[in-house]
mmCIF file of C-alpha atoms in Angstrom:
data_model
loop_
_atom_site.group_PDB
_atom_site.id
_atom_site.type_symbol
_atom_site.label_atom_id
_atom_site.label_comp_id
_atom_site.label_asym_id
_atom_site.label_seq_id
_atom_site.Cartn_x
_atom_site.Cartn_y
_atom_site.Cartn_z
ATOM 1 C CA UNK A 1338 7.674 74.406 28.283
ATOM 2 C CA UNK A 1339 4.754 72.017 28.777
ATOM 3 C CA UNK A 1340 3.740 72.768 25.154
ATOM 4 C CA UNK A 1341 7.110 72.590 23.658
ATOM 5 C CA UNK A 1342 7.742 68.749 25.486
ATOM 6 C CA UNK A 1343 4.176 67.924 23.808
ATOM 7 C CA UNK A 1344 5.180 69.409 20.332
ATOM 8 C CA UNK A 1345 8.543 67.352 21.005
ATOM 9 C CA UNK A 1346 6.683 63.889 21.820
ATOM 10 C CA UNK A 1347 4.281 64.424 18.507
ATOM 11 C CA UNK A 1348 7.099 65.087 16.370
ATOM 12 C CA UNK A 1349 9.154 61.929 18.042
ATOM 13 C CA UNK A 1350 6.013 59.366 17.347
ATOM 14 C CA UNK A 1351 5.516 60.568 13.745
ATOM 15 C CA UNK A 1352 9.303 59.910 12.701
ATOM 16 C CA UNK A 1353 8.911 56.512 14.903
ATOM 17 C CA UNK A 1354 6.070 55.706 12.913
ATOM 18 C CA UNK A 1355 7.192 56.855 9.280
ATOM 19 C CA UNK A 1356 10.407 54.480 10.423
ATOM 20 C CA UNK A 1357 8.580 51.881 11.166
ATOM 21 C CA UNK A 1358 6.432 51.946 7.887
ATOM 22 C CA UNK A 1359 9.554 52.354 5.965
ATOM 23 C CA UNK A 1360 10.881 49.027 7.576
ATOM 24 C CA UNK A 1361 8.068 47.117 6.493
ATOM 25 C CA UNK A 1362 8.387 48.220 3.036
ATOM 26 C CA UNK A 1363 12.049 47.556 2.642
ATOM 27 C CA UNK A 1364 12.123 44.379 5.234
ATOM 28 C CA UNK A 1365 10.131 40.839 4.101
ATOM 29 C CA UNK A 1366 9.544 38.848 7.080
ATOM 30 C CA UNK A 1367 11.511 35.540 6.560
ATOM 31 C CA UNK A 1368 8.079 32.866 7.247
ATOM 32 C CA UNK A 1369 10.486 30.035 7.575
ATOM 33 C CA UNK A 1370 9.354 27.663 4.692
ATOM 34 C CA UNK A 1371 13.466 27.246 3.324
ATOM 35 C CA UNK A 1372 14.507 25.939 6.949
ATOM 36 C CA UNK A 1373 18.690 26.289 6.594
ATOM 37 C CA UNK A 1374 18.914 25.883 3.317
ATOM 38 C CA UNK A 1375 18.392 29.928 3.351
ATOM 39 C CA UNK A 1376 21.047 30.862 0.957
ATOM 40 C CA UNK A 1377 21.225 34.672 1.867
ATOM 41 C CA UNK A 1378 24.349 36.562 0.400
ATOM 42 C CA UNK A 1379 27.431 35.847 2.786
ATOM 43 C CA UNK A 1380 28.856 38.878 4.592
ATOM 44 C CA UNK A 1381 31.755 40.858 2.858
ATOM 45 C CA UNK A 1382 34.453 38.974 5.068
ATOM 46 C CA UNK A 1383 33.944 35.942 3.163
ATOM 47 C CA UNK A 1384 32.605 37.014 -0.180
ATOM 48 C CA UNK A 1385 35.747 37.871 -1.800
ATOM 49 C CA UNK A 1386 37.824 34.842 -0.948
ATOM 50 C CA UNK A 1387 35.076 32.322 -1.874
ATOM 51 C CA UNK A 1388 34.170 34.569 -5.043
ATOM 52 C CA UNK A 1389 38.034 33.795 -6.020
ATOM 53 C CA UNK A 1390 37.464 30.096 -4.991
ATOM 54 C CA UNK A 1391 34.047 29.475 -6.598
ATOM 55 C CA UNK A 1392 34.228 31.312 -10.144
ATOM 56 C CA UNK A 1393 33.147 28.275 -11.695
ATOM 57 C CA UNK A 1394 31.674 24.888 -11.387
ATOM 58 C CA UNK A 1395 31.355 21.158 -13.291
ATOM 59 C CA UNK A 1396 29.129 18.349 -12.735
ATOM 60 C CA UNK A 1397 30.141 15.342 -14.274
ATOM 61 C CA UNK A 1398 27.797 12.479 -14.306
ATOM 62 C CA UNK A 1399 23.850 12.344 -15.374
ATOM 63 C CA UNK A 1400 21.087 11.019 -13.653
ATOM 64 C CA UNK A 1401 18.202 12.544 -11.764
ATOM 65 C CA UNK A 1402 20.670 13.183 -8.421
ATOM 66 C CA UNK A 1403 23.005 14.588 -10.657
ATOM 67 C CA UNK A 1404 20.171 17.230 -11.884
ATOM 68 C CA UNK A 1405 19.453 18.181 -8.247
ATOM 69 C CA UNK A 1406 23.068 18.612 -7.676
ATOM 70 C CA UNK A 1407 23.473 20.975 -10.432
ATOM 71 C CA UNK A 1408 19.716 23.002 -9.556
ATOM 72 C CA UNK A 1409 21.469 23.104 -5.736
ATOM 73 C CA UNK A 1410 25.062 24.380 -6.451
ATOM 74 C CA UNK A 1411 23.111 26.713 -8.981
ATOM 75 C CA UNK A 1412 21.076 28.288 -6.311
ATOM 76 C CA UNK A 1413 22.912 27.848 -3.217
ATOM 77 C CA UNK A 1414 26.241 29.438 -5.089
ATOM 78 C CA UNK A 1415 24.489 32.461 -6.476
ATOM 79 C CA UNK A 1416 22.730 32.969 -3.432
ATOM 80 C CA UNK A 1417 25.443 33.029 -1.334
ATOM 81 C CA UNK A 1418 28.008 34.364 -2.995
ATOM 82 C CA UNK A 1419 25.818 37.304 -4.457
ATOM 83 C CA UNK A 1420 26.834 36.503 -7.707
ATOM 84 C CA UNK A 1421 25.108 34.008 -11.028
ATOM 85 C CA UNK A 1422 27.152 30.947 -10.959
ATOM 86 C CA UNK A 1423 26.471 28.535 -13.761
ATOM 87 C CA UNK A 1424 27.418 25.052 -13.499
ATOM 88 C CA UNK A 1425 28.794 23.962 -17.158
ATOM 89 C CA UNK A 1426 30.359 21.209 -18.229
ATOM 90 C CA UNK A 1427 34.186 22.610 -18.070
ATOM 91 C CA UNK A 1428 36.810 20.381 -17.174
ATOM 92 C CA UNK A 1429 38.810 23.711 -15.876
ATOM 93 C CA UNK A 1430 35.921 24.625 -13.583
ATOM 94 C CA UNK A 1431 37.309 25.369 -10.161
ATOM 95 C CA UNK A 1432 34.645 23.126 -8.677
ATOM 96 C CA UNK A 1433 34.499 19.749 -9.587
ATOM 97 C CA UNK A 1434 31.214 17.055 -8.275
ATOM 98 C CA UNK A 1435 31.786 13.730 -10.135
ATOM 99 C CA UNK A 1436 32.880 9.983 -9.416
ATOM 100 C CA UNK A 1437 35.643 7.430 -10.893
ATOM 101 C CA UNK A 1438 32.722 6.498 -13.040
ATOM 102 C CA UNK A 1439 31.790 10.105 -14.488
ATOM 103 C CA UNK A 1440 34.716 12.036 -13.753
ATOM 104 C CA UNK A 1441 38.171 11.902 -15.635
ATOM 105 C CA UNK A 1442 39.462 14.436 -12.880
ATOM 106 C CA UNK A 1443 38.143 12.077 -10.182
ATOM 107 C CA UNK A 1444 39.605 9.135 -12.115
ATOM 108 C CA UNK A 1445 43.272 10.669 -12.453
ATOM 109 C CA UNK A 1446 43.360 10.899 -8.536
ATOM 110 C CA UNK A 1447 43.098 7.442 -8.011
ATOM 111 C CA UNK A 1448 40.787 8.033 -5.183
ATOM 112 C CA UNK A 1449 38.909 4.973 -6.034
ATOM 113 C CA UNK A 1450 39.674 2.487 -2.960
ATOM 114 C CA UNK A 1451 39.664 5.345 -0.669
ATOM 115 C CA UNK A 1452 36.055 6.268 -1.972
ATOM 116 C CA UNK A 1453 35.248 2.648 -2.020
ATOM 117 C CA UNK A 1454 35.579 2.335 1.913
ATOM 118 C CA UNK A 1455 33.159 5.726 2.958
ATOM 119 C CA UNK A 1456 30.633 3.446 0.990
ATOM 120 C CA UNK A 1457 27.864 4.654 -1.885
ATOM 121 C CA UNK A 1458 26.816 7.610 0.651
ATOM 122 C CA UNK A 1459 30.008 8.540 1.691
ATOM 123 C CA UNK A 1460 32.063 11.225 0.143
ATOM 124 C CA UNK A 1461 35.506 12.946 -0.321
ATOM 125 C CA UNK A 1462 35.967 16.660 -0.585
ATOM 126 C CA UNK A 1463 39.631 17.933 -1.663
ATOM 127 C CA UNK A 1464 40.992 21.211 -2.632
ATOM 128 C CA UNK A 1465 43.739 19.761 -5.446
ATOM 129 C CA UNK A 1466 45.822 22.513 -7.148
ATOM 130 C CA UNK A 1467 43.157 25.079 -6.477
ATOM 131 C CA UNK A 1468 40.863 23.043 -7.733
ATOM 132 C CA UNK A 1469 37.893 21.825 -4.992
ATOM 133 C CA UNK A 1470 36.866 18.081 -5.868
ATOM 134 C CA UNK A 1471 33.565 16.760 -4.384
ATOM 135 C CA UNK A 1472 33.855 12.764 -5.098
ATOM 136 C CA UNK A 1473 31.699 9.638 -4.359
ATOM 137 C CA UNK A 1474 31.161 5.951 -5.962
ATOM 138 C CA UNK A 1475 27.426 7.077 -6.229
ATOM 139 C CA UNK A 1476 25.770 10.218 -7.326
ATOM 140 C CA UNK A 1477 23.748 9.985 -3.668
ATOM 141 C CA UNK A 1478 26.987 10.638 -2.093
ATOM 142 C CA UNK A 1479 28.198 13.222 -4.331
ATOM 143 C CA UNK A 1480 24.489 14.580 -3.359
ATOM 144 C CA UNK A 1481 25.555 14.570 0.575
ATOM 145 C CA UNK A 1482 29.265 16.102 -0.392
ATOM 146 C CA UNK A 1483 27.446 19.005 -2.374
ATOM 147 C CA UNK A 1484 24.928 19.847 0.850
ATOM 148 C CA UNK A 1485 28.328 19.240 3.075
ATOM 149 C CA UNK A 1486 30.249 21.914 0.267
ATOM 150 C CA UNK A 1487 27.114 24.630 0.681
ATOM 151 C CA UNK A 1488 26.780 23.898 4.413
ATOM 152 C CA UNK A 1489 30.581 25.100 5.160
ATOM 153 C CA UNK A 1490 30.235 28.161 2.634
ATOM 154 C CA UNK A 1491 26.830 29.384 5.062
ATOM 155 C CA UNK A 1492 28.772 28.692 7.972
ATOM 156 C CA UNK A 1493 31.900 30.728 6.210
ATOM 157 C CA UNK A 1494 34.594 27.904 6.979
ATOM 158 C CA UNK A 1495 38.037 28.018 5.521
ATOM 159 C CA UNK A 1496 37.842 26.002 1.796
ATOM 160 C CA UNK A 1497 41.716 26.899 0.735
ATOM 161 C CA UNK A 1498 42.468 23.379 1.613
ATOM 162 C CA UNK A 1499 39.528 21.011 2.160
ATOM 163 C CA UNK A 1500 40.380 17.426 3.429
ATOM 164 C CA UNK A 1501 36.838 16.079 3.803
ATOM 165 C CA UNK A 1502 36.031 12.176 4.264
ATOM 166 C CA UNK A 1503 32.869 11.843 5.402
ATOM 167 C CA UNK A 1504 30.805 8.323 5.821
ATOM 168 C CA UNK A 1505 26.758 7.963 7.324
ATOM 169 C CA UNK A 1506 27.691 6.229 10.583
ATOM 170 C CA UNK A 1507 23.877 4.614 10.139
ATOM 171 C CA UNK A 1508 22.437 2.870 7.501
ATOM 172 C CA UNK A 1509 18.696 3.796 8.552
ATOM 173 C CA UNK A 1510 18.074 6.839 8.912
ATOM 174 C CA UNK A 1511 14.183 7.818 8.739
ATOM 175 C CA UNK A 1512 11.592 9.952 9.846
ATOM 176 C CA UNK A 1513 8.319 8.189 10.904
ATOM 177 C CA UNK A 1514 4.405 9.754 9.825
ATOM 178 C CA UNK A 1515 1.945 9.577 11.844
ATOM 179 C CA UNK A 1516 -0.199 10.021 8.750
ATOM 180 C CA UNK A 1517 -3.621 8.966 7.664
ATOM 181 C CA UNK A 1518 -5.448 8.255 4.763
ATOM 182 C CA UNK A 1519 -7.761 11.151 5.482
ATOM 183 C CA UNK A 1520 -4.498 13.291 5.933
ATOM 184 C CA UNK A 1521 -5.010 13.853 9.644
ATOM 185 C CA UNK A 1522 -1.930 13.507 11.508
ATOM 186 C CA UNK A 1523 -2.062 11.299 14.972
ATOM 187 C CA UNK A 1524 -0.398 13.594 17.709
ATOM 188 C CA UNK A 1525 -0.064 16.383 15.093
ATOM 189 C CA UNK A 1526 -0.252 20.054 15.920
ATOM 190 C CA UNK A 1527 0.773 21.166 12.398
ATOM 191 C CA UNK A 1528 -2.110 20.765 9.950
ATOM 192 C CA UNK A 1529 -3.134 18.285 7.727
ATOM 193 C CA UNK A 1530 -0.527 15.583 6.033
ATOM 194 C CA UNK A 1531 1.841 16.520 3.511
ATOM 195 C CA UNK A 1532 0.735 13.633 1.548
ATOM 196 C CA UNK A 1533 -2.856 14.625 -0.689
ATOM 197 C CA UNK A 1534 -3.854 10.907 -1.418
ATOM 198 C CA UNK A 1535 -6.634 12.708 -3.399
ATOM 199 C CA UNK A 1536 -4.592 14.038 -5.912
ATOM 200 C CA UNK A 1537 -2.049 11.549 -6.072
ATOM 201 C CA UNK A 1538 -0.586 9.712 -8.405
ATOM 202 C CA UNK A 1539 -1.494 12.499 -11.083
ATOM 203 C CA UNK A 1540 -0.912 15.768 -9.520
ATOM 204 C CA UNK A 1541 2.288 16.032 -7.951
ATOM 205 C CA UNK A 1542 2.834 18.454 -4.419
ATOM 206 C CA UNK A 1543 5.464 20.830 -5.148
ATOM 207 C CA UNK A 1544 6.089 20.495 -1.640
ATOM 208 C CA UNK A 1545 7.220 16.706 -1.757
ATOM 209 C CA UNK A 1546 9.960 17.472 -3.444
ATOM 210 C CA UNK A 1547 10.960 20.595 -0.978
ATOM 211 C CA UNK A 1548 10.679 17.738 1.645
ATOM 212 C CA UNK A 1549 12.993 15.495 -0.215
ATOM 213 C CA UNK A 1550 15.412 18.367 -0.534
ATOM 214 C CA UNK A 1551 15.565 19.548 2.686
ATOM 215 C CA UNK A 1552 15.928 16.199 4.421
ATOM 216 C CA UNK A 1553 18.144 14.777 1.997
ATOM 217 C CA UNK A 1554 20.634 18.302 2.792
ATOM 218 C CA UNK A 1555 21.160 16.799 6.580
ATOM 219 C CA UNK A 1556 21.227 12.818 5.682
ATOM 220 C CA UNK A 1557 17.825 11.540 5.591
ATOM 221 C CA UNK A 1558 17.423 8.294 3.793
ATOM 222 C CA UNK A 1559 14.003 6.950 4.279
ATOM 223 C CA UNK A 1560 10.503 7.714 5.116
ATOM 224 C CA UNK A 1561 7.646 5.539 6.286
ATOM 225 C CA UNK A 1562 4.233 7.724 4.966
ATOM 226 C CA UNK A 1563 1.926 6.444 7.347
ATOM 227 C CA UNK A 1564 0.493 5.621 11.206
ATOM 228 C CA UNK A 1565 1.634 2.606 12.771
ATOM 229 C CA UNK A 1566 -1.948 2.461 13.822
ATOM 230 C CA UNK A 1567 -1.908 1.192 9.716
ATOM 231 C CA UNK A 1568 -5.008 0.696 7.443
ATOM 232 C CA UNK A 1569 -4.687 -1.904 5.248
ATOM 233 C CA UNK A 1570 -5.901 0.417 2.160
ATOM 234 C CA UNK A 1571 -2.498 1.312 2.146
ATOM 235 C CA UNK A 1572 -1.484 -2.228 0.737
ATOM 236 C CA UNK A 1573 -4.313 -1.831 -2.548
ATOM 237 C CA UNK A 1574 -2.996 -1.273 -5.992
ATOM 238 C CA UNK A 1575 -5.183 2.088 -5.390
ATOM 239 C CA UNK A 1576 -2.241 3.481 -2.978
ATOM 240 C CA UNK A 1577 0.401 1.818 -3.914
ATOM 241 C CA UNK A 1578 -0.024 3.526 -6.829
ATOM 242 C CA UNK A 1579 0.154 7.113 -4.969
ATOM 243 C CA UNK A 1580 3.502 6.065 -2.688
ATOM 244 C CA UNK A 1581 4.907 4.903 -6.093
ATOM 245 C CA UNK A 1582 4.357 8.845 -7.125
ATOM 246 C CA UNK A 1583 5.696 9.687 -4.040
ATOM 247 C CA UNK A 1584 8.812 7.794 -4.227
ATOM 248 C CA UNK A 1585 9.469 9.117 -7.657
ATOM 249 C CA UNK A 1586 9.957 12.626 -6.310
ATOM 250 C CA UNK A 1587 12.060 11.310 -3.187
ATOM 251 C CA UNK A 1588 14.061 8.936 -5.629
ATOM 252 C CA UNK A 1589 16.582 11.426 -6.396
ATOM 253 C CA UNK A 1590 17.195 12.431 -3.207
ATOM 254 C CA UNK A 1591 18.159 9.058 -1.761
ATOM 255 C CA UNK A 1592 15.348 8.747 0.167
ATOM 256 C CA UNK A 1593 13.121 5.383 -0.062
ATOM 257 C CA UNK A 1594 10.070 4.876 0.709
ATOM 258 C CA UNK A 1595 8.453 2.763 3.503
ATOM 259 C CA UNK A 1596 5.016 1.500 5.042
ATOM 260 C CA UNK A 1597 3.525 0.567 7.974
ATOM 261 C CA UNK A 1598 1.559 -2.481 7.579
ATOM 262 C CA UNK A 1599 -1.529 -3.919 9.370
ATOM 263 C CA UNK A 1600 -1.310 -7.485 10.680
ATOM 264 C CA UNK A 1601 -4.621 -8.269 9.817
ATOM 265 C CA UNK A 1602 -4.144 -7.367 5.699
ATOM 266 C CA UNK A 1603 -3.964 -11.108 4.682
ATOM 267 C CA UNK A 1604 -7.991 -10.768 5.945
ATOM 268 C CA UNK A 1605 -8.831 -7.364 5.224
ATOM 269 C CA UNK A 1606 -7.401 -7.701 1.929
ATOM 270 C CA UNK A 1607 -7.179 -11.199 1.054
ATOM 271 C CA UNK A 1608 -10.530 -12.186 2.565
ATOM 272 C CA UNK A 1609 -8.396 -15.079 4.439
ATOM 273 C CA UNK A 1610 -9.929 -16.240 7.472
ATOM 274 C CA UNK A 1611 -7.115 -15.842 9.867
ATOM 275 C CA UNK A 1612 -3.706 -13.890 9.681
ATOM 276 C CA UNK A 1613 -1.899 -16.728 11.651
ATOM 277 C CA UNK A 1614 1.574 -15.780 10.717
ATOM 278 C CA UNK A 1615 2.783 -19.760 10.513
ATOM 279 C CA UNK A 1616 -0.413 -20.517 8.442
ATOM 280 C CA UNK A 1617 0.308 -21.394 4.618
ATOM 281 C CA UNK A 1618 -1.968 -19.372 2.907
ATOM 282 C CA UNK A 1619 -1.119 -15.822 4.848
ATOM 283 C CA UNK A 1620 2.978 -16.909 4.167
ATOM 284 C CA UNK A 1621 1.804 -16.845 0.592
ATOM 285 C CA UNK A 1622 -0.385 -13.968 0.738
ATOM 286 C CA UNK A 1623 2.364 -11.608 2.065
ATOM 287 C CA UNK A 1624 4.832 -12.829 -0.080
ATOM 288 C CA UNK A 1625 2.811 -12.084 -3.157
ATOM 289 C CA UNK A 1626 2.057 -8.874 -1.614
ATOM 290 C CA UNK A 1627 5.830 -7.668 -1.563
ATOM 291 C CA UNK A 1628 6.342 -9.348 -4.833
ATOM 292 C CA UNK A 1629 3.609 -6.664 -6.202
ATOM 293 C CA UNK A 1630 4.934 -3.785 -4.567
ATOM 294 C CA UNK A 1631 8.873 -3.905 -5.352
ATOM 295 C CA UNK A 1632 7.134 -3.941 -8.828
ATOM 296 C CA UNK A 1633 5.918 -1.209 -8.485
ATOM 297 C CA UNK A 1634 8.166 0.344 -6.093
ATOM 298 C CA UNK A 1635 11.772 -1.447 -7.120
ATOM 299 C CA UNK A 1636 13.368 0.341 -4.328
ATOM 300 C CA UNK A 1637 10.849 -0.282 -1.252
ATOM 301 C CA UNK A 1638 12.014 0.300 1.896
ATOM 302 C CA UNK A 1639 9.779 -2.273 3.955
ATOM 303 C CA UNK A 1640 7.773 -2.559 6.833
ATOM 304 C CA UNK A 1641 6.873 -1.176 10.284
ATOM 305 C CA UNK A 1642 4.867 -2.604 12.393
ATOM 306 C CA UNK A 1643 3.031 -2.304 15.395
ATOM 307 C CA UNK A 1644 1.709 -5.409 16.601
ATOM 308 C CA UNK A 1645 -0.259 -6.458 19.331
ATOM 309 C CA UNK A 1646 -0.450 -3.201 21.076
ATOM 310 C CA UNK A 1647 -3.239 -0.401 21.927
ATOM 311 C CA UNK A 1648 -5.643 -3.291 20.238
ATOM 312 C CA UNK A 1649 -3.780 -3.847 17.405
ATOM 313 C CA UNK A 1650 -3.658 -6.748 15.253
ATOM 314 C CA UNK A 1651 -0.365 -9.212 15.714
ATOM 315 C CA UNK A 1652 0.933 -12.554 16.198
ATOM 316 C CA UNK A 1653 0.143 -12.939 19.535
ATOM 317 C CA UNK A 1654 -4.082 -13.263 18.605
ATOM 318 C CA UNK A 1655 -3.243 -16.620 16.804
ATOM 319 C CA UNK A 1656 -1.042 -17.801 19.897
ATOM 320 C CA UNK A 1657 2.462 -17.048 18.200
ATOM 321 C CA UNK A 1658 4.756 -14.989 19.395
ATOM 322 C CA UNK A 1659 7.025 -11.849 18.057
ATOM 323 C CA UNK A 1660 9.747 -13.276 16.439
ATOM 324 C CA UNK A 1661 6.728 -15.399 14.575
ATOM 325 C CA UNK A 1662 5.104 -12.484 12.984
ATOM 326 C CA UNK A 1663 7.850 -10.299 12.471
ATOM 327 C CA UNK A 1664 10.359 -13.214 10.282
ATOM 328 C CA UNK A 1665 7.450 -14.445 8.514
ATOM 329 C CA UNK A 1666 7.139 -10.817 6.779
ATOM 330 C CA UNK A 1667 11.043 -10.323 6.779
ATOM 331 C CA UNK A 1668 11.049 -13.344 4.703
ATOM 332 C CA UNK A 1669 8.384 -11.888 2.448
ATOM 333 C CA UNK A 1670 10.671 -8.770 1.412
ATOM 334 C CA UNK A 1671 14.177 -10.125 2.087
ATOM 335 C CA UNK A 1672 14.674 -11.488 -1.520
ATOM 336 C CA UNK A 1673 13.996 -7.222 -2.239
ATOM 337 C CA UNK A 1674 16.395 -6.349 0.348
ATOM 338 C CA UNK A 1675 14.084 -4.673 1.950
ATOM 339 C CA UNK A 1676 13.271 -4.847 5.834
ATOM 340 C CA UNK A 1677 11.147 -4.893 8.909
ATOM 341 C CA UNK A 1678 10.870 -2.522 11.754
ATOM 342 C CA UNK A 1679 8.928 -4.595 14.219
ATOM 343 C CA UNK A 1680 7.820 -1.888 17.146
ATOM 344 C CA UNK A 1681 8.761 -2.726 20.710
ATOM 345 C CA UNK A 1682 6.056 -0.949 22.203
ATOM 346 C CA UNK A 1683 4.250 -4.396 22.894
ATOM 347 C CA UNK A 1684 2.511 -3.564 26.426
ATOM 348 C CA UNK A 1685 -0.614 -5.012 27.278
ATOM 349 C CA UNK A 1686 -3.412 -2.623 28.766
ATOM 350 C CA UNK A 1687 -3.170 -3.221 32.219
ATOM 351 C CA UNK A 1688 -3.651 -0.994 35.091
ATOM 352 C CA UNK A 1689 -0.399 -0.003 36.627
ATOM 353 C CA UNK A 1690 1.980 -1.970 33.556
ATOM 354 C CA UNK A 1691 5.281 -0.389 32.930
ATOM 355 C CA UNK A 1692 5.481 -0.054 29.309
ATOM 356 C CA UNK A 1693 9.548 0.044 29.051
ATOM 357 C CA UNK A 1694 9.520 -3.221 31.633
ATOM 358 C CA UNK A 1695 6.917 -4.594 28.639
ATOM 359 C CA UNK A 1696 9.320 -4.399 26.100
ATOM 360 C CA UNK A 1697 11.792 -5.978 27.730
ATOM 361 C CA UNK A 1698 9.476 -8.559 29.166
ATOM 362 C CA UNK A 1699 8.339 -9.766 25.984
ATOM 363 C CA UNK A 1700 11.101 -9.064 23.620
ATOM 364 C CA UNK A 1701 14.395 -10.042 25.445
ATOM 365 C CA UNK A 1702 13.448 -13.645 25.321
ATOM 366 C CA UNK A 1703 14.214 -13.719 21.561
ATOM 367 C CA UNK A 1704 17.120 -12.167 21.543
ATOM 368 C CA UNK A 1705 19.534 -13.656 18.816
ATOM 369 C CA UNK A 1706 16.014 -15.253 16.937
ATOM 370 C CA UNK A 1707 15.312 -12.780 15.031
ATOM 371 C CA UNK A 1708 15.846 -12.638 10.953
ATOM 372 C CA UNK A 1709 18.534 -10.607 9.550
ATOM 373 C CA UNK A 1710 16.545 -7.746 8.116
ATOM 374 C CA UNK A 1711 14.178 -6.966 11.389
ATOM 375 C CA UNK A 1712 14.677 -4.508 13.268
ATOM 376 C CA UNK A 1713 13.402 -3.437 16.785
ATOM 377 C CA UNK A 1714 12.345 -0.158 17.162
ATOM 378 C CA UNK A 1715 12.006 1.174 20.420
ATOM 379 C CA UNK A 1716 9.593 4.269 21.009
ATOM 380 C CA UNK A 1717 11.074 7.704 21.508
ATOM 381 C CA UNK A 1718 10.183 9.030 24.673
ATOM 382 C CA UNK A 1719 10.354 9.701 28.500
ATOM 383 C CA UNK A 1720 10.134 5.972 29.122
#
């Protein structure tokens, strides 16, 4: 018996183990790199009735976004529905992606005031006599309405009759780096920075535009590249050069770029001897300096910056005070539209000093003063 239960247990572990080798054969470990835009073949319960819904689809409209709609829908469609789906230019396509301006489907509706309201990001989504109509004034919305369109075919939603109005409920919406020119990453645990300021602007990351992709799929708009602990290298025609790569990747994505800038540039840079933010010669300086990179970035986001915090350069060294520093640079990118994210975490290093109390403490008192175009940005966090 004894030998029979031992013949039994050697058998068992072989078959376990031939199992288990036959897994990893058959089985690729998914390493996570495609986040959710994983477009795996749906399960049979949906494939059939999106198969009849999806046979075939038309983008109408060219520009860049338009090319990254058609490379999505391409991928995501085939992927998912286990089929190739071509997008062609067919005006019987049972997928539409256009606007009033490049659609004469999207035109006939007479959508345009409805479209008008979500805004250049917002986006309509209608099944019309079978036909399912993804519609925006921009091609950045009908960018959003295609990632909404893939995002309900993954999640196997009804699409027999899609009534879909969809508008960003923010205007901002941005990640901020911690990055640094050497591509270490303050308070990163993840390796080094996505951003290889070595090879840039002449060898391009594949990966920039995966990043562009994926945060573009759930509504990211902007990205500032670096540490609000800023060098002012990041200002020379040397790097400007390299974001002006970078935004050329992100551009079609609707994502612009933004910096953090160091008070003290006008010096560092400009060899002025103070970076008094009421003094002439620095109003100049940063003026020109915005003037030189919307012309080489014509879609610059603007500025964040961290000011007179942790030892930090700011108004405060020359005797001004926030609302000083911060409108003198909003005036410097304002005729760009662009716009400054002046950092509220402003405490002084004292023993014992409640950093969310500092904020308020020093802030509140301008309430109302500020420009337009600044922004307060309040650090994330258990305070």
């Amino acid at each position: 018996m004894q030998r029979f239960e031992s013949f039994l247990r050697s058998r068992v572990c072989k078959c376990a183990l031939l199992c288990v080798v036959f897994f990893a054969q058959t089985v690729k470990a998914d390493d996570g790199y495609r986040l959710w835009l994983r477009y795996e073949q749906l399960p049979s319960r949906s494939l059939e009735n999106y198969r009849q819904r999806v046979k075939s689809i038309t983008v109408q409209g060219k520009s860049d976004t338009f090319d990254a709609i058609r490379r999505e829908l391409t991928v995501g469609c085939s992927g998912l529905l286990g089929t190739q789906i071509e997008v062609k230019d067919d005006e019987q396509a049972s997928v539409v992606i256009g606007s009033p301006q490049t659609s004469s489907l999207v035109r006939r509706l007479n959508w345009g005031p409805d479209l008008k309201r979500l805004g250049p990001e917002g986006f309509r989504i209608r099944t019309v006599n079978n036909v399912i109509v993804i519609a925006s004034t921009s091609d950045i919305g009908a960018l959003y309405g295609t990632f909404h369109f893939l995002r309900l075919l993954q999640t196997e939603q009804p699409i027999d009759r899609l009534r879909v109005d969809e508008k960003p409920a923010l205007q901002r919406r941005l990640l901020n780096h911690w990055d640094n020119l050497d591509r270490s990453v303050e308070r990163g645990y993840a390796g080094k920075s996505l951003w290889n300021w070595d090879d840039l602007p002449d060898k391009i990351d594949p990966r920039l535009r995966d990043y562009a992709r994926a945060n573009a799929s759930i509504g990211i708009n902007g990205s500032v590249l670096n540490n609000v602990n800023a060098s002012s290298e990041f200002l020379t025609p040397k790097y400007l050069a390299k974001v002006a790569a970078i935004a050329g990747v992100f551009r079609p994505y609707g994502i612009r770029v933004y910096l953090s800038a160091r008070f003290s540039a006008p010096m560092e840079l400009g060899k002025l001897p103070t970076a008094d933010p009421l003094d002439a010669s620095v109003i100049a300086w940063w003026k020109q300096k915005a003037d030189e990179i919307y012309r080489i970035i014509p879609d610059f986001g603007g500025f964040t910056v961290k000011a007179n915090s942790e030892g930090q350069p700011g108004p405060r060294t020359y005797d001004r005070n926030h609302v000083d520093g911060a409108n003198m640079l909003a005036a410097a990118v304002a005729p760009h539209n662009g716009i400054v994210m002046w950092r509220a975490f402003v405490y002084d290093m004292k023993p014992g000093y409640d950093r969310a109390g500092a904020a308020y403490e020093n802030l509140q008192p301008f309430d109302g003063k500020f420009a337009p175009n600044v922004l307060l940005q309040v650090k994330n966090g258990p305070i």
